[in-house]
Short mmCIF file of C-alpha atoms and ligand atoms in Angstrom, two decimals:
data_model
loop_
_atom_site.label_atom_id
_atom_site.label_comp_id
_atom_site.label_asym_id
_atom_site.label_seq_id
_atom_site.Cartn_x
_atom_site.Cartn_y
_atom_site.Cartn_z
CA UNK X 291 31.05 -5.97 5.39
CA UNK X 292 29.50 -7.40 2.06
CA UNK X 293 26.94 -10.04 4.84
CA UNK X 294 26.13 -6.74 6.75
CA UNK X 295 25.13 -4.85 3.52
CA UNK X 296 23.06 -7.82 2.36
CA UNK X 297 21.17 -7.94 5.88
CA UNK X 298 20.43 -4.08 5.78
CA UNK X 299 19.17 -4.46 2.25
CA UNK X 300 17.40 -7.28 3.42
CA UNK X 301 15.08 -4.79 6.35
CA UNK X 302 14.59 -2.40 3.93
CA UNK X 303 13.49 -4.65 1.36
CA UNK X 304 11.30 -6.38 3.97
CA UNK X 305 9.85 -2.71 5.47
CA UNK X 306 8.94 -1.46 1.84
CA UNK X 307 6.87 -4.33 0.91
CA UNK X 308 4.79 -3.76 4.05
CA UNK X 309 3.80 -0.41 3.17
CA UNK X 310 3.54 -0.94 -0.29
CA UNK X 311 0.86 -3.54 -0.09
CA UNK X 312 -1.14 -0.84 2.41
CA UNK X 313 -3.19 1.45 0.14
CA UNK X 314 -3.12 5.26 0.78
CA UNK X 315 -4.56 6.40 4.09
CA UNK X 316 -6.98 9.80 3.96
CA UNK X 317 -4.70 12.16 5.57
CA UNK X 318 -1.03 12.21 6.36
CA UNK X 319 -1.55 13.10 9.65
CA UNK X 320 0.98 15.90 11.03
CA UNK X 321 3.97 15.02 9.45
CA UNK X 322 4.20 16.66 6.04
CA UNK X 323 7.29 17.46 3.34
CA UNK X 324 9.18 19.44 5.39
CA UNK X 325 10.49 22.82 3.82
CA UNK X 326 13.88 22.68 2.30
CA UNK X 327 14.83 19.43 2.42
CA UNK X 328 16.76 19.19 -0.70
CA UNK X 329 19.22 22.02 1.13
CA UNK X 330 19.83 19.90 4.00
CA UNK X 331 23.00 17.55 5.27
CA UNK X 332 23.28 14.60 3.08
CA UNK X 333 23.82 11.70 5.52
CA UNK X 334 24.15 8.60 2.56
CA UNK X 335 22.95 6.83 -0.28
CA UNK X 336 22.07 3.73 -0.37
CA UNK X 337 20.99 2.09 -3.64
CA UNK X 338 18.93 -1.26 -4.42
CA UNK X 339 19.54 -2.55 -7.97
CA UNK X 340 17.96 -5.56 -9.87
CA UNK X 341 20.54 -8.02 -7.88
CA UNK X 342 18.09 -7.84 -5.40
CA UNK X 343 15.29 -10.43 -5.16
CA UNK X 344 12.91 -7.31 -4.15
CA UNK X 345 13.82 -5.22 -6.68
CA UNK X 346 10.25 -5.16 -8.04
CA UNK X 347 8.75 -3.32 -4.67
CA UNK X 348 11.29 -1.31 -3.70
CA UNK X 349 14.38 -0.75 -5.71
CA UNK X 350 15.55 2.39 -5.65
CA UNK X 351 18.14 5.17 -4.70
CA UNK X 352 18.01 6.52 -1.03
CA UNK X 353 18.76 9.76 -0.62
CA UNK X 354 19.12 10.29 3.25
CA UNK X 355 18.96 13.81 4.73
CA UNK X 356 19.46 15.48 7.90
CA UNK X 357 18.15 18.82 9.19
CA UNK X 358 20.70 21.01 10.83
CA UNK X 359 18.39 20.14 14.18
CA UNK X 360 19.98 16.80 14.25
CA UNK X 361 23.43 17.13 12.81
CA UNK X 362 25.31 18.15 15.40
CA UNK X 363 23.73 14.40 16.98
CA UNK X 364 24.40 12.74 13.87
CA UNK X 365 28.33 13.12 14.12
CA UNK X 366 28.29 11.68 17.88
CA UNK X 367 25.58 8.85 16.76
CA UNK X 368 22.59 10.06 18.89
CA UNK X 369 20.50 10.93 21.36
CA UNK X 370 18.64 13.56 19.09
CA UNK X 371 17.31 16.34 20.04
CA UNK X 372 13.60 16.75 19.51
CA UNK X 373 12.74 19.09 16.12
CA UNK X 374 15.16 16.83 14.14
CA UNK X 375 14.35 15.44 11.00
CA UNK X 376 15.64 12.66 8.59
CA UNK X 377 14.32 12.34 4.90
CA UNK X 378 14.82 9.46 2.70
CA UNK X 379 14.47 11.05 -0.89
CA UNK X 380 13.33 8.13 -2.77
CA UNK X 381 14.34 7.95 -6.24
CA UNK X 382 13.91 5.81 -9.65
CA UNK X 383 17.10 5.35 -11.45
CA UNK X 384 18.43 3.82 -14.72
CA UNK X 385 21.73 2.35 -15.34
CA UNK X 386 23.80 3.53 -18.56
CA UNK X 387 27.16 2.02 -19.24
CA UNK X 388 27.66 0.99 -15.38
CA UNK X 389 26.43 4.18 -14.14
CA UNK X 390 23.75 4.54 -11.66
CA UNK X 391 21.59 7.39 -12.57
CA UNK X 392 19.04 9.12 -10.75
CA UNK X 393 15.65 9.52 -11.82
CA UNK X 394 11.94 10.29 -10.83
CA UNK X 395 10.93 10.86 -6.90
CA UNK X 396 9.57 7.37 -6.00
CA UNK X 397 8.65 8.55 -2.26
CA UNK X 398 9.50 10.64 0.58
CA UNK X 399 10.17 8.83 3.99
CA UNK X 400 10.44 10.81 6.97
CA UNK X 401 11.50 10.38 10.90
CA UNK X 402 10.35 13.41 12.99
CA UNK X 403 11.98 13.45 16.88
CA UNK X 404 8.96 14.66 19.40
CA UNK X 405 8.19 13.65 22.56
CA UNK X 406 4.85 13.39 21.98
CA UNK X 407 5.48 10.14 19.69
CA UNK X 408 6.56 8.83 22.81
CA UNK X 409 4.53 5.07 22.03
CA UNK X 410 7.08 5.42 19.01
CA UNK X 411 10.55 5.47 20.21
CA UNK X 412 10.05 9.82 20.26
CA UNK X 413 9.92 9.59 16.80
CA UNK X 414 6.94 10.33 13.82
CA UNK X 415 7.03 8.08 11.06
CA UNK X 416 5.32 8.57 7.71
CA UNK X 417 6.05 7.96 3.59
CA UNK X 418 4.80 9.78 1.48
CA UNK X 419 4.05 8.28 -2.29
CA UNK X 420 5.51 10.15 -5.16
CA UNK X 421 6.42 12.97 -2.61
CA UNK X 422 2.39 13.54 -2.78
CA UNK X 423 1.20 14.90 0.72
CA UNK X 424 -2.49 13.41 -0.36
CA UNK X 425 -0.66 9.83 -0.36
CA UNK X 426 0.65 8.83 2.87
CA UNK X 427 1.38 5.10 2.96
CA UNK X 428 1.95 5.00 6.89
CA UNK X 429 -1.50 3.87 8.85
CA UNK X 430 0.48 1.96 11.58
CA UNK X 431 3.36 3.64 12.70
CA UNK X 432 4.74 1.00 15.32
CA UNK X 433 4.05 -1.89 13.25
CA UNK X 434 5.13 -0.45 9.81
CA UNK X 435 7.70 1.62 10.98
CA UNK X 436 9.19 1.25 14.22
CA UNK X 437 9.44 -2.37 15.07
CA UNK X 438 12.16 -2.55 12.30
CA UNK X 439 13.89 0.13 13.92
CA UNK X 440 13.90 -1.09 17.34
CA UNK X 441 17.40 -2.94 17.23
CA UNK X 442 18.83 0.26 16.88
CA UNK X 443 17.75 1.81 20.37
CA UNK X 444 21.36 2.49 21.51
CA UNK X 445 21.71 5.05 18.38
CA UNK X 446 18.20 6.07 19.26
CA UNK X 447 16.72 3.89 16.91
CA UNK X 448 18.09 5.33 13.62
CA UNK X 449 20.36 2.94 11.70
CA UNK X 450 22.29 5.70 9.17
CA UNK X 451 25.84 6.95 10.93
CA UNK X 452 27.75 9.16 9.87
CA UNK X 453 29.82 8.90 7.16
CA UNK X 454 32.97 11.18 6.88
C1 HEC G 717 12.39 -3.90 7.79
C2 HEC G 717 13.09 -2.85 8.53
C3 HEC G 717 12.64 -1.41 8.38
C4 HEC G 717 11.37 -0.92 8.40
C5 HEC G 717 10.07 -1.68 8.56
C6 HEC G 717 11.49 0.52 8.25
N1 HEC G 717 12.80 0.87 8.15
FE1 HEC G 717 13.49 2.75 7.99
N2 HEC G 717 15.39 2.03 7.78
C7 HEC G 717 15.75 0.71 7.85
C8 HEC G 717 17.19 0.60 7.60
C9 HEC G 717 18.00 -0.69 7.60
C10 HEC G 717 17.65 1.91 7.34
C11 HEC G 717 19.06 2.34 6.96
C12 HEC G 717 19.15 2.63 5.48
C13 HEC G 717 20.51 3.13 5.05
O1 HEC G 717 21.53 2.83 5.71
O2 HEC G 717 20.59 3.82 4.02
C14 HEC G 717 16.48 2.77 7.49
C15 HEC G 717 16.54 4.15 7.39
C16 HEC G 717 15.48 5.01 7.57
C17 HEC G 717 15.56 6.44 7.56
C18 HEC G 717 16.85 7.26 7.55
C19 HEC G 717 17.33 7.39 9.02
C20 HEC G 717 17.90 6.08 9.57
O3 HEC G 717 17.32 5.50 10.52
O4 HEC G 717 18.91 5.63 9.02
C21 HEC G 717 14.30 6.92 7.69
C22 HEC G 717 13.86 8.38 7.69
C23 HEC G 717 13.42 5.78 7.77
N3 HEC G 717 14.17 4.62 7.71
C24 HEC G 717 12.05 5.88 7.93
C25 HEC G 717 11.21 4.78 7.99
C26 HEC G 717 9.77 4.88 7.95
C27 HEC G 717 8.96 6.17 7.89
C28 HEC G 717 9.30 3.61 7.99
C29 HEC G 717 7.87 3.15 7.90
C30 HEC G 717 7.23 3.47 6.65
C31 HEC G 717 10.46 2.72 8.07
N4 HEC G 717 11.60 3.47 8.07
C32 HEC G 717 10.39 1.36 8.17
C33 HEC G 717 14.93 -0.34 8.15
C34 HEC G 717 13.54 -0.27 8.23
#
């Protein structure tokens, strides 16, 4: 279990960097904060700390959401339905007396299921920097976004399960 967390740390690490280096695009396209996120299914956190080599780019706490579109597809592991939406609310955090602490919104990365992303997997793909709609960091969806996600085509190419 430890190897497979180190390899899924290792793709995220490895994804952020990519769209990090890019510098904002003009618009965000169609995908934008969608409206009550924060009041949606938490799916799992997932936290990258200063033991990480890429700590610098991308640590962080990931705050993964569903909307209620997609939950009922997150318990059997996919196919989801199109309208459903996953979130990962990026966050700073600090670490007091062996405590990991939340802190600032670093991002907002978001998966939106529509068949007219077809080229995509079905899904839109776009981050979001600072949570600021005027700062999308996705230019190239399929390179930035989706080729990372293709091994995960037989749970429709989303990697979080769910957690009970
Ligand atoms: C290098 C590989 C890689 C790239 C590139 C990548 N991701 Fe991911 N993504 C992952 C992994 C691994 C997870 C699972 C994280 C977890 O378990 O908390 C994930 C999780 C997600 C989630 C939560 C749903 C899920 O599939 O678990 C969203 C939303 C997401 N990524 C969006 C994006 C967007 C948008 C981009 C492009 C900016 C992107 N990803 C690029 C590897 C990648």
């Amino acid at each position: 279990m430890q190897v497979l967390a180190s390899a899924k740390v290792g793709l995220v690490s490895a994804t952020l960097v990519g769209v990090i280096s890019l510098s904002a695009a003009e618009s965000a396209g169609d995908i934008n904060i969608p409206a009550g996120y924060r009041n949606w299914f938490h799916v799992n956190t997932m936290v990258i700390d200063r033991a990480s080599p890429l700590f610098d780019q991308l640590g962080g706490m990931h705050i993964i959401h569903i909307n209620a579109t997609g939950e009922a597809a997150l318990k059997k592991g996919g196919p989801y339905p199109d309208g459903t939406i996953f979130l990962d609310d990026l966050h700073e955090f600090s670490i007091s007396d062996g405590s990991y602490v939340e802190g600032a919104l670093k991002a907002l990365v978001i998966m939106v299921k529509d068949k007219k992303y077809a080229s995509t997997g079905g899904w839109g793909w776009q981050a979001l920097a600072g949570g600021d709609p005027k700062k999308p960091l996705v230019t190239d969806p399929a390179k930035q976004c989706f080729a990372c996600h293709q091994p995960r085509k037989d749970q429709d190419y989303v990697y979080s399960t769910y957690i009970p």
